[in-house]
Amino acid sequence: MSRIVLANDQSIAEAAEHIAQGDIVVLPTETVYGLGADATSDEAVQKIFDAKERPAVNPLIIHVANREDAFLYAQENEIARKLSEIFWPGPLTLILKKREGAGISTLVTAGLNTIAVRMPEHKVMNQAIKQSGKPIAAPSANKSGEPSATTPQDVAQSLGDKVDMILADGKCDIGLESTVLDLSGDVPTILRPGAIKKEDLEAYLDVVEVDEGHQEKPKSPGQLLKHYAPSLPVRLNAVDVKKGEALLAFGPIKFMGIEGGGAAKDLPEEQCLNLSEQGDLEEAAQNLFHMLRALDKPDYNAIAVMNIPNENIGVAINERLRRAARH
Ligand code: TXA
Ligand code: MG
């Protein structure tokens, strides 16, 4: 099993040392836990793909601790500069044209001429990046195809002995992966919705498009692949609970029934988890992946999920849920 080590100056220094030496380490970020490696080393980056069993066609995000460093690896443009000043550090990943010869492993970009960069807002992560002296490639710390992991225990459950060290800093603040914004084409396009919303970006840009990922050749290779899916079927917009289902609730469930008789509020505690009893979307986002994982047990035949309002971070929650339900 992997070692879960609480983040402090000493363990951060140890994690940074592992990264510098070409090993993979799990690091906390404000969005989800990341599986980090030195982005300049083919060998180190290959370890990420191996541990996650991630298809080589799916490129990785480079994490930097200083705004300027992003533009060592990605070509700067006016919009990117402006957005980086406004939203970094924070949960926004920018896709830009790659700078050739900047030393990033070609495995990171999966053969594309673009590169994904982000400056996280997490003290531990940023300290680890600085101390390693490397740009850190880090996908979400989960087996490819599974929901992302937002607690150290979920990381350990998903990656098992594939990784030596999990640098732990509790539950991730946001709980959903960063917004991915493609600035490499003519029109800024959201490839993955997240905590930084379309409206937030529209305050600074004339037009923002959203790539729903339905077309033959989506811009983000990750959109092609099975994603965020628990092993159980997921049933959306549930207004009742069918026999054998677990319930992922949102808001009050006082009046929700179970098919064939009974009330959802009387389900065993572990069979009914509530994303947010108060109906708070940010709390729901923070709980989403952890609760999906917790309900994903052979004891049930499906996970029924109540309707989540499609506003604010609810847009990103619903996108993840649609993917979870598609498989
Ligand atoms: O919040 C996050 O972004 C987390 C934390 C750890 O930073 N990371 C994360 O990485 O979610 P990952 O690898 O699970 O998701 C990255 C997504 C994938 O869908 C990938 O296809 C897309 O970003 N991506 C990466 N590079 C790209 C590129 N050059 N062009 C288009 N999409 C790209
Ligand atoms: Mg991922």
mmCIF file of C-alpha atoms and ligand atoms in Angstrom:
data_model
loop_
_atom_site.group_PDB
_atom_site.id
_atom_site.type_symbol
_atom_site.label_atom_id
_atom_site.label_comp_id
_atom_site.label_asym_id
_atom_site.label_seq_id
_atom_site.Cartn_x
_atom_site.Cartn_y
_atom_site.Cartn_z
ATOM 1 C CA MET A 1 0.000 0.000 0.000
ATOM 2 C CA SER A 2 1.021 3.587 -0.461
ATOM 3 C CA ARG A 3 2.082 5.729 2.458
ATOM 4 C CA ILE A 4 -0.318 8.533 3.391
ATOM 5 C CA VAL A 5 1.863 11.279 4.868
ATOM 6 C CA LEU A 6 0.426 14.488 6.323
ATOM 7 C CA ALA A 7 1.809 17.556 4.588
ATOM 8 C CA ASN A 8 4.324 19.558 6.621
ATOM 9 C CA ASP A 9 7.635 21.210 5.751
ATOM 10 C CA GLN A 10 9.516 17.955 6.104
ATOM 11 C CA SER A 11 7.160 15.769 4.078
ATOM 12 C CA ILE A 12 6.791 18.435 1.381
ATOM 13 C CA ALA A 13 10.575 18.527 1.067
ATOM 14 C CA GLU A 14 10.610 14.727 0.786
ATOM 15 C CA ALA A 15 7.905 14.782 -1.912
ATOM 16 C CA ALA A 16 9.798 17.474 -3.851
ATOM 17 C CA GLU A 17 12.940 15.380 -3.639
ATOM 18 C CA HIS A 18 11.109 12.347 -5.065
ATOM 19 C CA ILE A 19 9.821 14.463 -7.953
ATOM 20 C CA ALA A 20 13.297 15.866 -8.634
ATOM 21 C CA GLN A 21 14.652 12.305 -8.711
ATOM 22 C CA GLY A 22 12.109 11.182 -11.276
ATOM 23 C CA ASP A 23 9.549 9.438 -9.058
ATOM 24 C CA ILE A 24 5.781 9.906 -8.953
ATOM 25 C CA VAL A 25 4.116 11.383 -5.859
ATOM 26 C CA VAL A 26 0.488 12.213 -5.082
ATOM 27 C CA LEU A 27 0.060 15.890 -4.242
ATOM 28 C CA PRO A 28 -2.944 17.860 -2.964
ATOM 29 C CA THR A 29 -4.433 20.672 -5.031
ATOM 30 C CA GLU A 30 -7.498 22.863 -4.485
ATOM 31 C CA THR A 31 -9.427 20.928 -7.158
ATOM 32 C CA VAL A 32 -8.612 17.219 -6.816
ATOM 33 C CA TYR A 33 -5.520 15.229 -5.806
ATOM 34 C CA GLY A 34 -2.886 15.070 -8.547
ATOM 35 C CA LEU A 35 -0.390 12.357 -9.470
ATOM 36 C CA GLY A 36 2.742 14.418 -10.039
ATOM 37 C CA ALA A 37 6.008 13.837 -11.860
ATOM 38 C CA ASP A 38 8.827 15.883 -13.392
ATOM 39 C CA ALA A 39 7.329 17.063 -16.681
ATOM 40 C CA THR A 40 10.757 17.301 -18.285
ATOM 41 C CA SER A 41 11.547 13.598 -17.856
ATOM 42 C CA ASP A 42 10.153 10.979 -20.259
ATOM 43 C CA GLU A 43 10.839 8.276 -17.739
ATOM 44 C CA ALA A 44 9.056 10.051 -14.894
ATOM 45 C CA VAL A 45 6.049 10.960 -17.047
ATOM 46 C CA GLN A 46 5.789 7.381 -18.300
ATOM 47 C CA LYS A 47 5.370 6.296 -14.654
ATOM 48 C CA ILE A 48 2.205 8.426 -14.448
ATOM 49 C CA PHE A 49 0.681 6.748 -17.498
ATOM 50 C CA ASP A 50 1.611 3.316 -16.145
ATOM 51 C CA ALA A 51 0.255 3.902 -12.644
ATOM 52 C CA LYS A 52 -3.061 5.257 -13.923
ATOM 53 C CA GLU A 53 -3.266 2.844 -16.866
ATOM 54 C CA ARG A 54 -3.948 5.999 -18.849
ATOM 55 C CA PRO A 55 -4.046 5.849 -22.656
ATOM 56 C CA ALA A 56 -0.967 7.565 -24.106
ATOM 57 C CA VAL A 57 -3.203 9.718 -26.353
ATOM 58 C CA ASN A 58 -4.528 11.652 -23.348
ATOM 59 C CA PRO A 59 -2.230 14.621 -22.598
ATOM 60 C CA LEU A 60 -1.357 15.981 -19.133
ATOM 61 C CA ILE A 61 -1.514 19.407 -17.478
ATOM 62 C CA ILE A 62 1.744 21.124 -16.465
ATOM 63 C CA HIS A 63 1.604 22.750 -13.020
ATOM 64 C CA VAL A 64 3.776 25.770 -12.253
ATOM 65 C CA ALA A 65 4.257 27.826 -9.081
ATOM 66 C CA ASN A 66 4.889 31.160 -10.818
ATOM 67 C CA ARG A 67 2.738 32.736 -13.527
ATOM 68 C CA GLU A 68 5.822 33.508 -15.632
ATOM 69 C CA ASP A 69 6.941 29.886 -15.703
ATOM 70 C CA ALA A 70 3.855 28.861 -17.679
ATOM 71 C CA PHE A 71 5.090 30.950 -20.583
ATOM 72 C CA LEU A 72 8.422 29.158 -20.622
ATOM 73 C CA TYR A 73 6.562 26.125 -21.941
ATOM 74 C CA ALA A 74 3.515 27.658 -23.615
ATOM 75 C CA GLN A 75 3.432 30.497 -26.139
ATOM 76 C CA GLU A 76 2.149 33.640 -24.532
ATOM 77 C CA ASN A 77 -0.658 35.685 -26.058
ATOM 78 C CA GLU A 78 -2.539 38.731 -24.832
ATOM 79 C CA ILE A 79 -5.616 36.858 -23.625
ATOM 80 C CA ALA A 80 -3.602 34.196 -21.851
ATOM 81 C CA ARG A 81 -1.539 36.817 -20.080
ATOM 82 C CA LYS A 82 -4.666 38.685 -18.970
ATOM 83 C CA LEU A 83 -6.513 35.583 -17.751
ATOM 84 C CA SER A 84 -3.434 34.304 -15.937
ATOM 85 C CA GLU A 85 -3.210 37.604 -14.069
ATOM 86 C CA ILE A 86 -6.865 37.455 -13.084
ATOM 87 C CA PHE A 87 -7.475 33.787 -12.346
ATOM 88 C CA TRP A 88 -4.086 32.385 -11.262
ATOM 89 C CA PRO A 89 -3.376 30.923 -8.856
ATOM 90 C CA GLY A 90 -6.637 29.033 -9.256
ATOM 91 C CA PRO A 91 -8.662 26.293 -10.934
ATOM 92 C CA LEU A 92 -8.161 27.407 -14.541
ATOM 93 C CA THR A 93 -6.129 25.407 -17.062
ATOM 94 C CA LEU A 94 -5.119 27.173 -20.262
ATOM 95 C CA ILE A 95 -4.442 25.326 -23.514
ATOM 96 C CA LEU A 96 -1.900 27.261 -25.556
ATOM 97 C CA LYS A 97 0.441 26.621 -28.457
ATOM 98 C CA LYS A 98 3.434 24.728 -27.174
ATOM 99 C CA ARG A 99 6.882 26.314 -27.154
ATOM 100 C CA GLU A 100 9.159 23.923 -29.001
ATOM 101 C CA GLY A 101 12.449 23.005 -27.376
ATOM 102 C CA ALA A 102 11.366 24.084 -23.895
ATOM 103 C CA GLY A 103 12.321 20.722 -22.444
ATOM 104 C CA ILE A 104 8.882 19.279 -21.698
ATOM 105 C CA SER A 105 8.597 15.536 -22.346
ATOM 106 C CA THR A 106 6.666 14.845 -25.552
ATOM 107 C CA LEU A 107 4.653 12.235 -23.625
ATOM 108 C CA VAL A 108 3.031 15.105 -21.676
ATOM 109 C CA THR A 109 1.442 16.606 -24.780
ATOM 110 C CA ALA A 110 0.655 13.270 -26.459
ATOM 111 C CA GLY A 111 1.980 14.492 -29.771
ATOM 112 C CA LEU A 112 -0.177 17.649 -29.899
ATOM 113 C CA ASN A 113 1.278 21.065 -30.748
ATOM 114 C CA THR A 114 -0.595 22.561 -27.785
ATOM 115 C CA ILE A 115 0.103 22.343 -24.074
ATOM 116 C CA ALA A 116 -2.078 22.627 -20.950
ATOM 117 C CA VAL A 117 -0.757 24.845 -18.128
ATOM 118 C CA ARG A 118 -2.085 25.839 -14.734
ATOM 119 C CA MET A 119 -0.891 27.547 -11.566
ATOM 120 C CA PRO A 120 -2.735 25.903 -8.649
ATOM 121 C CA GLU A 121 -3.903 27.693 -5.527
ATOM 122 C CA HIS A 122 -2.684 25.278 -2.915
ATOM 123 C CA LYS A 123 0.178 26.128 -0.588
ATOM 124 C CA VAL A 124 1.424 22.540 -0.324
ATOM 125 C CA MET A 125 1.347 21.977 -4.078
ATOM 126 C CA ASN A 126 3.062 25.256 -4.826
ATOM 127 C CA GLN A 127 5.753 24.642 -2.230
ATOM 128 C CA ALA A 128 6.349 21.171 -3.689
ATOM 129 C CA ILE A 129 6.658 22.593 -7.214
ATOM 130 C CA LYS A 130 9.094 25.297 -6.093
ATOM 131 C CA GLN A 131 11.247 22.940 -4.049
ATOM 132 C CA SER A 132 11.397 20.304 -6.784
ATOM 133 C CA GLY A 133 12.647 22.950 -9.190
ATOM 134 C CA LYS A 134 10.589 21.253 -11.940
ATOM 135 C CA PRO A 135 7.372 21.893 -13.804
ATOM 136 C CA ILE A 136 5.059 19.145 -12.539
ATOM 137 C CA ALA A 137 2.849 17.116 -14.861
ATOM 138 C CA ALA A 138 -0.151 15.953 -12.856
ATOM 139 C CA PRO A 139 -3.374 14.302 -13.899
ATOM 140 C CA SER A 140 -6.007 13.492 -11.303
ATOM 141 C CA ALA A 141 -4.772 10.813 -8.894
ATOM 142 C CA ASN A 142 -7.097 7.967 -9.844
ATOM 143 C CA LYS A 143 -7.150 4.958 -12.147
ATOM 144 C CA SER A 144 -7.993 6.092 -15.658
ATOM 145 C CA GLY A 145 -11.766 6.089 -16.178
ATOM 146 C CA GLU A 146 -12.688 6.342 -12.497
ATOM 147 C CA PRO A 147 -13.983 9.437 -10.728
ATOM 148 C CA SER A 148 -11.180 11.737 -9.543
ATOM 149 C CA ALA A 149 -10.037 11.381 -5.944
ATOM 150 C CA THR A 150 -10.642 14.202 -3.473
ATOM 151 C CA THR A 151 -9.418 12.587 -0.230
ATOM 152 C CA PRO A 152 -6.134 10.781 0.512
ATOM 153 C CA GLN A 153 -8.113 7.612 1.315
ATOM 154 C CA ASP A 154 -9.850 7.692 -2.061
ATOM 155 C CA VAL A 155 -6.463 8.079 -3.762
ATOM 156 C CA ALA A 156 -5.105 5.076 -1.855
ATOM 157 C CA GLN A 157 -8.162 3.019 -2.729
ATOM 158 C CA SER A 158 -7.894 3.897 -6.411
ATOM 159 C CA LEU A 159 -4.143 3.678 -6.991
ATOM 160 C CA GLY A 160 -3.318 1.051 -4.367
ATOM 161 C CA ASP A 161 0.367 0.207 -4.414
ATOM 162 C CA LYS A 162 0.983 1.987 -7.743
ATOM 163 C CA VAL A 163 2.357 4.997 -5.907
ATOM 164 C CA ASP A 164 4.688 5.189 -2.976
ATOM 165 C CA MET A 165 3.791 8.442 -1.273
ATOM 166 C CA ILE A 166 0.529 10.349 -0.906
ATOM 167 C CA LEU A 167 1.129 13.833 0.454
ATOM 168 C CA ALA A 168 -2.113 14.405 2.351
ATOM 169 C CA ASP A 169 -3.877 17.640 3.137
ATOM 170 C CA GLY A 170 -7.466 16.581 3.848
ATOM 171 C CA LYS A 171 -10.426 16.946 1.552
ATOM 172 C CA CYS A 172 -9.925 19.119 -1.549
ATOM 173 C CA ASP A 173 -11.608 22.528 -1.305
ATOM 174 C CA ILE A 174 -13.320 22.564 -4.682
ATOM 175 C CA GLY A 175 -13.713 18.856 -5.405
ATOM 176 C CA LEU A 176 -14.009 19.124 -9.218
ATOM 177 C CA GLU A 177 -11.150 19.343 -11.714
ATOM 178 C CA SER A 178 -10.071 22.720 -13.101
ATOM 179 C CA THR A 179 -11.906 24.503 -15.893
ATOM 180 C CA VAL A 180 -10.035 23.785 -19.145
ATOM 181 C CA LEU A 181 -10.032 26.754 -21.541
ATOM 182 C CA ASP A 182 -8.583 26.343 -25.025
ATOM 183 C CA LEU A 183 -6.892 29.538 -26.193
ATOM 184 C CA SER A 184 -4.992 27.910 -29.052
ATOM 185 C CA GLY A 185 -7.683 28.545 -31.689
ATOM 186 C CA ASP A 186 -9.611 31.586 -32.920
ATOM 187 C CA VAL A 187 -12.324 31.525 -30.260
ATOM 188 C CA PRO A 188 -11.695 30.820 -26.562
ATOM 189 C CA THR A 189 -13.424 27.502 -25.891
ATOM 190 C CA ILE A 190 -14.233 25.728 -22.642
ATOM 191 C CA LEU A 191 -13.286 22.072 -23.038
ATOM 192 C CA ARG A 192 -14.152 21.135 -19.443
ATOM 193 C CA PRO A 193 -16.413 23.189 -17.138
ATOM 194 C CA GLY A 194 -15.222 23.791 -13.580
ATOM 195 C CA ALA A 195 -15.287 26.208 -10.668
ATOM 196 C CA ILE A 196 -14.319 29.090 -12.954
ATOM 197 C CA LYS A 197 -17.519 29.487 -14.890
ATOM 198 C CA LYS A 198 -18.319 30.628 -18.417
ATOM 199 C CA GLU A 199 -19.774 33.867 -16.973
ATOM 200 C CA ASP A 200 -16.569 34.509 -15.002
ATOM 201 C CA LEU A 201 -14.577 34.295 -18.239
ATOM 202 C CA GLU A 202 -17.105 36.309 -20.246
ATOM 203 C CA ALA A 203 -16.453 39.257 -17.979
ATOM 204 C CA TYR A 204 -13.029 39.504 -19.653
ATOM 205 C CA LEU A 205 -13.570 37.987 -23.118
ATOM 206 C CA ASP A 206 -15.923 38.916 -25.963
ATOM 207 C CA VAL A 207 -17.005 35.372 -26.764
ATOM 208 C CA VAL A 208 -16.527 32.082 -24.975
ATOM 209 C CA GLU A 209 -17.666 28.892 -26.640
ATOM 210 C CA VAL A 210 -18.281 25.571 -24.956
ATOM 211 C CA ASP A 211 -17.121 22.341 -26.563
ATOM 212 C CA GLU A 212 -19.670 19.716 -25.523
ATOM 213 C CA GLY A 213 -17.339 16.988 -26.706
ATOM 214 C CA HIS A 214 -19.993 15.279 -28.818
ATOM 215 C CA GLN A 215 -18.355 15.732 -32.189
ATOM 216 C CA GLU A 216 -16.302 13.050 -33.905
ATOM 217 C CA LYS A 217 -12.990 14.535 -32.947
ATOM 218 C CA PRO A 218 -13.215 16.470 -29.687
ATOM 219 C CA LYS A 219 -10.435 18.978 -29.038
ATOM 220 C CA SER A 220 -9.670 17.487 -25.663
ATOM 221 C CA PRO A 221 -8.676 13.846 -26.056
ATOM 222 C CA GLY A 222 -9.904 13.209 -22.519
ATOM 223 C CA GLN A 223 -13.458 13.845 -23.687
ATOM 224 C CA LEU A 224 -13.359 10.807 -25.937
ATOM 225 C CA LEU A 225 -12.601 8.464 -23.139
ATOM 226 C CA LYS A 226 -14.647 6.802 -20.471
ATOM 227 C CA HIS A 227 -14.530 9.179 -17.558
ATOM 228 C CA TYR A 228 -15.650 9.759 -13.989
ATOM 229 C CA ALA A 229 -17.638 6.574 -14.081
ATOM 230 C CA PRO A 230 -18.320 4.413 -11.031
ATOM 231 C CA SER A 231 -18.786 0.692 -11.756
ATOM 232 C CA LEU A 232 -22.523 0.880 -10.977
ATOM 233 C CA PRO A 233 -24.969 2.418 -13.459
ATOM 234 C CA VAL A 234 -25.869 6.001 -12.590
ATOM 235 C CA ARG A 235 -29.482 7.186 -12.999
ATOM 236 C CA LEU A 236 -29.945 10.955 -13.192
ATOM 237 C CA ASN A 237 -32.790 13.274 -12.137
ATOM 238 C CA ALA A 238 -34.254 10.632 -9.837
ATOM 239 C CA VAL A 239 -37.551 11.562 -8.170
ATOM 240 C CA ASP A 240 -37.840 8.254 -6.362
ATOM 241 C CA VAL A 241 -35.603 5.318 -5.423
ATOM 242 C CA LYS A 242 -35.954 2.008 -7.258
ATOM 243 C CA LYS A 243 -35.509 -1.327 -5.538
ATOM 244 C CA GLY A 244 -31.835 -1.998 -4.741
ATOM 245 C CA GLU A 245 -30.615 1.474 -5.637
ATOM 246 C CA ALA A 246 -28.403 3.701 -3.529
ATOM 247 C CA LEU A 247 -29.396 7.368 -3.424
ATOM 248 C CA LEU A 248 -27.174 10.375 -3.977
ATOM 249 C CA ALA A 249 -29.375 13.173 -2.710
ATOM 250 C CA PHE A 250 -29.252 16.936 -3.025
ATOM 251 C CA GLY A 251 -31.333 19.061 -0.652
ATOM 252 C CA PRO A 252 -34.201 17.783 1.478
ATOM 253 C CA ILE A 253 -35.490 14.246 0.811
ATOM 254 C CA LYS A 254 -38.412 14.245 3.234
ATOM 255 C CA PHE A 255 -40.966 13.525 0.527
ATOM 256 C CA MET A 256 -39.018 11.101 -1.623
ATOM 257 C CA GLY A 257 -40.444 7.594 -1.903
ATOM 258 C CA ILE A 258 -39.038 4.137 -2.553
ATOM 259 C CA GLU A 259 -40.667 2.160 -5.350
ATOM 260 C CA GLY A 260 -42.890 -0.524 -3.847
ATOM 261 C CA GLY A 261 -43.268 1.392 -0.571
ATOM 262 C CA GLY A 262 -41.245 3.242 2.031
ATOM 263 C CA ALA A 263 -39.488 6.571 2.305
ATOM 264 C CA ALA A 264 -35.978 7.465 1.166
ATOM 265 C CA LYS A 265 -35.282 9.077 4.539
ATOM 266 C CA ASP A 266 -35.561 5.618 6.133
ATOM 267 C CA LEU A 267 -32.863 4.041 3.938
ATOM 268 C CA PRO A 268 -29.818 2.763 5.851
ATOM 269 C CA GLU A 269 -27.404 5.648 6.428
ATOM 270 C CA GLU A 270 -24.700 4.244 4.128
ATOM 271 C CA GLN A 271 -27.174 3.740 1.259
ATOM 272 C CA CYS A 272 -28.241 7.389 1.110
ATOM 273 C CA LEU A 273 -25.652 10.162 1.012
ATOM 274 C CA ASN A 274 -26.557 13.815 0.655
ATOM 275 C CA LEU A 275 -24.339 16.092 -1.462
ATOM 276 C CA SER A 276 -25.694 19.045 0.480
ATOM 277 C CA GLU A 277 -28.723 18.994 2.758
ATOM 278 C CA GLN A 278 -28.880 22.792 2.500
ATOM 279 C CA GLY A 279 -28.848 22.609 -1.298
ATOM 280 C CA ASP A 280 -25.486 24.396 -1.486
ATOM 281 C CA LEU A 281 -23.886 23.724 -4.882
ATOM 282 C CA GLU A 282 -20.322 24.365 -3.748
ATOM 283 C CA GLU A 283 -20.701 21.893 -0.903
ATOM 284 C CA ALA A 284 -22.172 19.435 -3.413
ATOM 285 C CA ALA A 285 -19.197 19.862 -5.756
ATOM 286 C CA GLN A 286 -16.821 19.202 -2.876
ATOM 287 C CA ASN A 287 -18.644 15.984 -1.947
ATOM 288 C CA LEU A 288 -19.472 14.658 -5.418
ATOM 289 C CA PHE A 289 -16.583 12.330 -6.237
ATOM 290 C CA HIS A 290 -16.131 11.084 -2.683
ATOM 291 C CA MET A 291 -19.822 10.180 -2.347
ATOM 292 C CA LEU A 292 -20.010 8.564 -5.790
ATOM 293 C CA ARG A 293 -17.097 6.382 -4.737
ATOM 294 C CA ALA A 294 -18.656 5.608 -1.351
ATOM 295 C CA LEU A 295 -21.951 4.455 -2.939
ATOM 296 C CA ASP A 296 -20.231 2.403 -5.625
ATOM 297 C CA LYS A 297 -20.650 -0.955 -3.858
ATOM 298 C CA PRO A 298 -21.794 -4.369 -5.081
ATOM 299 C CA ASP A 299 -24.558 -4.218 -2.432
ATOM 300 C CA TYR A 300 -26.567 -1.955 -4.762
ATOM 301 C CA ASN A 301 -27.660 -2.251 -8.389
ATOM 302 C CA ALA A 302 -27.422 1.440 -9.351
ATOM 303 C CA ILE A 303 -26.879 4.934 -7.990
ATOM 304 C CA ALA A 304 -29.898 7.220 -8.315
ATOM 305 C CA VAL A 305 -28.945 10.906 -8.324
ATOM 306 C CA MET A 306 -31.408 13.705 -7.627
ATOM 307 C CA ASN A 307 -31.642 16.716 -9.926
ATOM 308 C CA ILE A 308 -28.866 19.289 -9.481
ATOM 309 C CA PRO A 309 -29.699 22.870 -10.550
ATOM 310 C CA ASN A 310 -27.766 23.736 -13.696
ATOM 311 C CA GLU A 311 -26.384 27.028 -12.417
ATOM 312 C CA ASN A 312 -23.042 28.210 -11.064
ATOM 313 C CA ILE A 313 -20.827 25.205 -10.281
ATOM 314 C CA GLY A 314 -23.910 23.008 -10.860
ATOM 315 C CA VAL A 315 -23.040 23.186 -14.578
ATOM 316 C CA ALA A 316 -19.745 21.416 -13.903
ATOM 317 C CA ILE A 317 -21.367 18.939 -11.492
ATOM 318 C CA ASN A 318 -23.936 18.021 -14.140
ATOM 319 C CA GLU A 319 -21.267 17.571 -16.798
ATOM 320 C CA ARG A 320 -19.452 15.065 -14.551
ATOM 321 C CA LEU A 321 -22.720 13.309 -13.740
ATOM 322 C CA ARG A 322 -23.695 12.983 -17.423
ATOM 323 C CA ARG A 323 -20.342 11.336 -18.087
ATOM 324 C CA ALA A 324 -20.797 9.037 -15.102
ATOM 325 C CA ALA A 325 -24.245 8.062 -16.425
ATOM 326 C CA ARG A 326 -23.080 7.466 -19.987
ATOM 327 C CA HIS A 327 -21.260 4.219 -19.162
HETATM 328 O O1 TXA B 1 -7.833 20.241 -11.570
HETATM 329 C C1 TXA B 1 -7.150 19.638 -12.393
HETATM 330 O O2 TXA B 1 -7.032 20.026 -13.564
HETATM 331 C C2 TXA B 1 -6.442 18.359 -11.936
HETATM 332 C C3 TXA B 1 -5.417 18.758 -10.876
HETATM 333 C C4 TXA B 1 -4.558 17.609 -10.429
HETATM 334 O O3 TXA B 1 -4.635 19.822 -11.350
HETATM 335 N N1 TXA B 1 -5.839 17.690 -13.040
HETATM 336 C C5 TXA B 1 -6.581 17.020 -13.973
HETATM 337 O O4 TXA B 1 -5.820 16.413 -14.956
HETATM 338 O O5 TXA B 1 -7.798 16.961 -13.947
HETATM 339 P P1 TXA B 1 -6.414 15.285 -15.909
HETATM 340 O O6 TXA B 1 -5.248 14.765 -16.643
HETATM 341 O O7 TXA B 1 -7.211 14.328 -15.137
HETATM 342 O O8 TXA B 1 -7.324 16.089 -16.909
HETATM 343 C C6 TXA B 1 -6.725 16.950 -17.864
HETATM 344 C C7 TXA B 1 -7.645 17.162 -19.024
HETATM 345 C C8 TXA B 1 -7.839 15.904 -19.851
HETATM 346 O O9 TXA B 1 -9.199 15.814 -20.239
HETATM 347 C C9 TXA B 1 -6.937 16.137 -21.062
HETATM 348 O O10 TXA B 1 -7.412 15.479 -22.217
HETATM 349 C C10 TXA B 1 -7.003 17.656 -21.210
HETATM 350 O O11 TXA B 1 -7.048 18.141 -19.888
HETATM 351 N N2 TXA B 1 -5.809 18.183 -21.898
HETATM 352 C C11 TXA B 1 -4.523 18.176 -21.487
HETATM 353 N N3 TXA B 1 -3.700 18.718 -22.405
HETATM 354 C C12 TXA B 1 -4.480 19.106 -23.441
HETATM 355 C C13 TXA B 1 -4.226 19.710 -24.712
HETATM 356 N N4 TXA B 1 -3.008 20.052 -25.086
HETATM 357 N N5 TXA B 1 -5.299 19.935 -25.514
HETATM 358 C C14 TXA B 1 -6.540 19.605 -25.131
HETATM 359 N N6 TXA B 1 -6.848 19.027 -23.942
HETATM 360 C C15 TXA B 1 -5.829 18.765 -23.120
HETATM 361 MG MG MG B 2 -8.554 12.900 -14.723
#
